[in-house]
PDB file of C-alpha atoms in Angstrom:
ATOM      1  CA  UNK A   7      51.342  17.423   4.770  1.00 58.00           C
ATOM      2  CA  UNK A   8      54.989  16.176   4.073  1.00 68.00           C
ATOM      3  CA  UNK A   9      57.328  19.035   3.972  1.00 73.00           C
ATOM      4  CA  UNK A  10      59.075  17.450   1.475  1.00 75.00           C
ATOM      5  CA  UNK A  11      56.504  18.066  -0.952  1.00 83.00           C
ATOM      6  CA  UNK A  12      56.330  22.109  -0.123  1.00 90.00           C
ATOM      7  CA  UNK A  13      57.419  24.069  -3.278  1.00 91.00           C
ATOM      8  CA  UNK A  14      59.092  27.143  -3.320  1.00 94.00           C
ATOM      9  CA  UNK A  15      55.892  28.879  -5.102  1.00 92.00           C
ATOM     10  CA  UNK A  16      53.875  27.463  -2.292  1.00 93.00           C
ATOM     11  CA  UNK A  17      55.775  29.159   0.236  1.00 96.00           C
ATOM     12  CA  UNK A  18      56.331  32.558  -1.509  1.00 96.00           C
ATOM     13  CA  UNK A  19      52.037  32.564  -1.961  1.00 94.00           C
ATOM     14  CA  UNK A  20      51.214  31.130   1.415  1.00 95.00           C
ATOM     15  CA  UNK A  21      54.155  34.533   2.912  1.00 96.00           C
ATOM     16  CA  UNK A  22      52.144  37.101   0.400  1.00 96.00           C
ATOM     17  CA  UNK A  23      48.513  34.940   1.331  1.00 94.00           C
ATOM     18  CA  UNK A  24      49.435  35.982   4.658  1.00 95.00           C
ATOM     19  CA  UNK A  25      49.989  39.379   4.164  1.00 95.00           C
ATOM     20  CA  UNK A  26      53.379  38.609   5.913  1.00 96.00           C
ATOM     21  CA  UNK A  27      56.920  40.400   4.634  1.00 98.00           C
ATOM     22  CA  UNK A  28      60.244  38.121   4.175  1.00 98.00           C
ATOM     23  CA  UNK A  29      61.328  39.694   7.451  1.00 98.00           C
ATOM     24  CA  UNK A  30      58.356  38.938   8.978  1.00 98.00           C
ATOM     25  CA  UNK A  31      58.503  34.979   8.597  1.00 98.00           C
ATOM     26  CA  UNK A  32      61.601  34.618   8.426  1.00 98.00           C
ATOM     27  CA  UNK A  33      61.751  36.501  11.904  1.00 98.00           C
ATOM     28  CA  UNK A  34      58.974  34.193  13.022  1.00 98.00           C
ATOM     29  CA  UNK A  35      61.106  31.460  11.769  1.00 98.00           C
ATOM     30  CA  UNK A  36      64.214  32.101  13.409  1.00 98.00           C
ATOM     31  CA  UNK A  37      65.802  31.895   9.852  1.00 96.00           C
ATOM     32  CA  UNK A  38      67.749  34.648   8.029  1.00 97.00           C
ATOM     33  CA  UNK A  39      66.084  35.969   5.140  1.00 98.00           C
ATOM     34  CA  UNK A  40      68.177  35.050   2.336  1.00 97.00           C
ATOM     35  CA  UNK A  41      67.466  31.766   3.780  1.00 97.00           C
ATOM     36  CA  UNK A  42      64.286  32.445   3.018  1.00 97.00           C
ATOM     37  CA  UNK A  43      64.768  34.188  -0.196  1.00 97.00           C
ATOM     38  CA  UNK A  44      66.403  31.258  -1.755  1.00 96.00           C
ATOM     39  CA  UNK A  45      63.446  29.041  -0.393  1.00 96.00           C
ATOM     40  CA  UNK A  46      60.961  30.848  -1.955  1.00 96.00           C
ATOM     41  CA  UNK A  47      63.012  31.084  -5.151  1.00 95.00           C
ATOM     42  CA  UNK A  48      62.837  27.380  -6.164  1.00 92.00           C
ATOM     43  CA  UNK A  49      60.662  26.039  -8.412  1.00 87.00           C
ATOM     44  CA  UNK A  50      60.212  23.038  -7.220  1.00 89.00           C
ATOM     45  CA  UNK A  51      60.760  21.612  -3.919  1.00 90.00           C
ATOM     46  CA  UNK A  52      62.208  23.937  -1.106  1.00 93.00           C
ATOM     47  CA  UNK A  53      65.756  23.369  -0.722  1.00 89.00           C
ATOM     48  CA  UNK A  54      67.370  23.667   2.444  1.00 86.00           C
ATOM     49  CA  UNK A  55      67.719  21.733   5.921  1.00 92.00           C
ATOM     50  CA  UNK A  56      64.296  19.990   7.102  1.00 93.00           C
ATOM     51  CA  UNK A  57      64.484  21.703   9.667  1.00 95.00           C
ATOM     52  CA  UNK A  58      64.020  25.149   8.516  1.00 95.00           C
ATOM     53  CA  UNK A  59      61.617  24.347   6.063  1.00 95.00           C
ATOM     54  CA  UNK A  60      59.355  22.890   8.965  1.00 95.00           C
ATOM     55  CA  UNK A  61      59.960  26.130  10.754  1.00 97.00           C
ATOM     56  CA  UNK A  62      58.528  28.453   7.865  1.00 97.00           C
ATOM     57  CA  UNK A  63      55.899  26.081   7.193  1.00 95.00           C
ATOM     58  CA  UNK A  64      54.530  26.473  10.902  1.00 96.00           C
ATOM     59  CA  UNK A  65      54.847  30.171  11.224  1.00 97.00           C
ATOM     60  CA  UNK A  66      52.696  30.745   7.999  1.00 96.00           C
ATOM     61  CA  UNK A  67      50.467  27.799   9.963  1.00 95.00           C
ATOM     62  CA  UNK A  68      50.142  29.945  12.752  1.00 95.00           C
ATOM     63  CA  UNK A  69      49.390  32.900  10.163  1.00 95.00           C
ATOM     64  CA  UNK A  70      46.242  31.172   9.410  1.00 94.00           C
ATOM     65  CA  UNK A  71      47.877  29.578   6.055  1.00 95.00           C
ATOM     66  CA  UNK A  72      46.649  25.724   4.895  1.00 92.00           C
ATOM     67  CA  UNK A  73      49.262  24.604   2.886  1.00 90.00           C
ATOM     68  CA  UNK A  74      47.175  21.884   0.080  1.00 86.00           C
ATOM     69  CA  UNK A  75      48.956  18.854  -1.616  1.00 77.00           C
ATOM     70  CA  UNK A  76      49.019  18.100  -4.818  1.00 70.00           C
ATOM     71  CA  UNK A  77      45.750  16.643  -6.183  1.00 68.00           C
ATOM     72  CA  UNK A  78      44.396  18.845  -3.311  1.00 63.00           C
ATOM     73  CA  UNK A  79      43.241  21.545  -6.036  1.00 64.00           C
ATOM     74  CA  UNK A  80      42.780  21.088  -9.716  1.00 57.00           C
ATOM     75  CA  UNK A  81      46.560  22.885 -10.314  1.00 65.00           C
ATOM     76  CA  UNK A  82      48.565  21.168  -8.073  1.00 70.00           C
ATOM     77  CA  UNK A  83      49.992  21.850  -4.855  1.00 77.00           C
ATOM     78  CA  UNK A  84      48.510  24.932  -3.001  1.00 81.00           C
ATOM     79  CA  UNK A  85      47.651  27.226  -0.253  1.00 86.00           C
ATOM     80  CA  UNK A  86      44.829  28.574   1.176  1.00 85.00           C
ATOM     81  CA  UNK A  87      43.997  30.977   3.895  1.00 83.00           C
ATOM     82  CA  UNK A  88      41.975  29.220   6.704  1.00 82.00           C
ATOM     83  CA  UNK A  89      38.985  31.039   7.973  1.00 68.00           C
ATOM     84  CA  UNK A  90      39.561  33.098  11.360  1.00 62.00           C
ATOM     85  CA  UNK A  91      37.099  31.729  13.817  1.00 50.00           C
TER      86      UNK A  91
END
């Protein structure tokens, strides 16, 4: 998925999917978390440095979060929790 396209809603529901605090990811992230905090605050697409975004993204990856495009679900963009195997 194009990072691009992440929302701020996305990211905030993916962190809470996850069971994960803003510490938490933004630890994992190597971000600070008002960094994060203003991420997660957008309503539309993430602001911020590529960069960073890419880094949250693949720590809430790694936390077993599929982040879905738009046209994905019937709502728009999404996230879902990926079944531990």
């Amino acid at each position: 998925m194009d990072h691009s396209s992440i929302t701020g809603r996305q990211l905030a529901a993916a962190r809470t999917l996850a069971e994960m605090s803003q510490a938490e990811v933004a630890k994992a992230a190597n971000l600070s978390v008002p960094t994060l905090k203003r991420m997660e605050g957008a309503s539309g697409a993430v602001p911020g440095m590529t960069n960073n975004i890419a880094a949250v993204v693949r720590a809430l990856e790694a936390a077993g979060i599929a982040f879905l495009a738009d046209g994905e679900v019937a709502a728009g963009p999404g996230v879902s929790l990926r079944a531990k195997v």
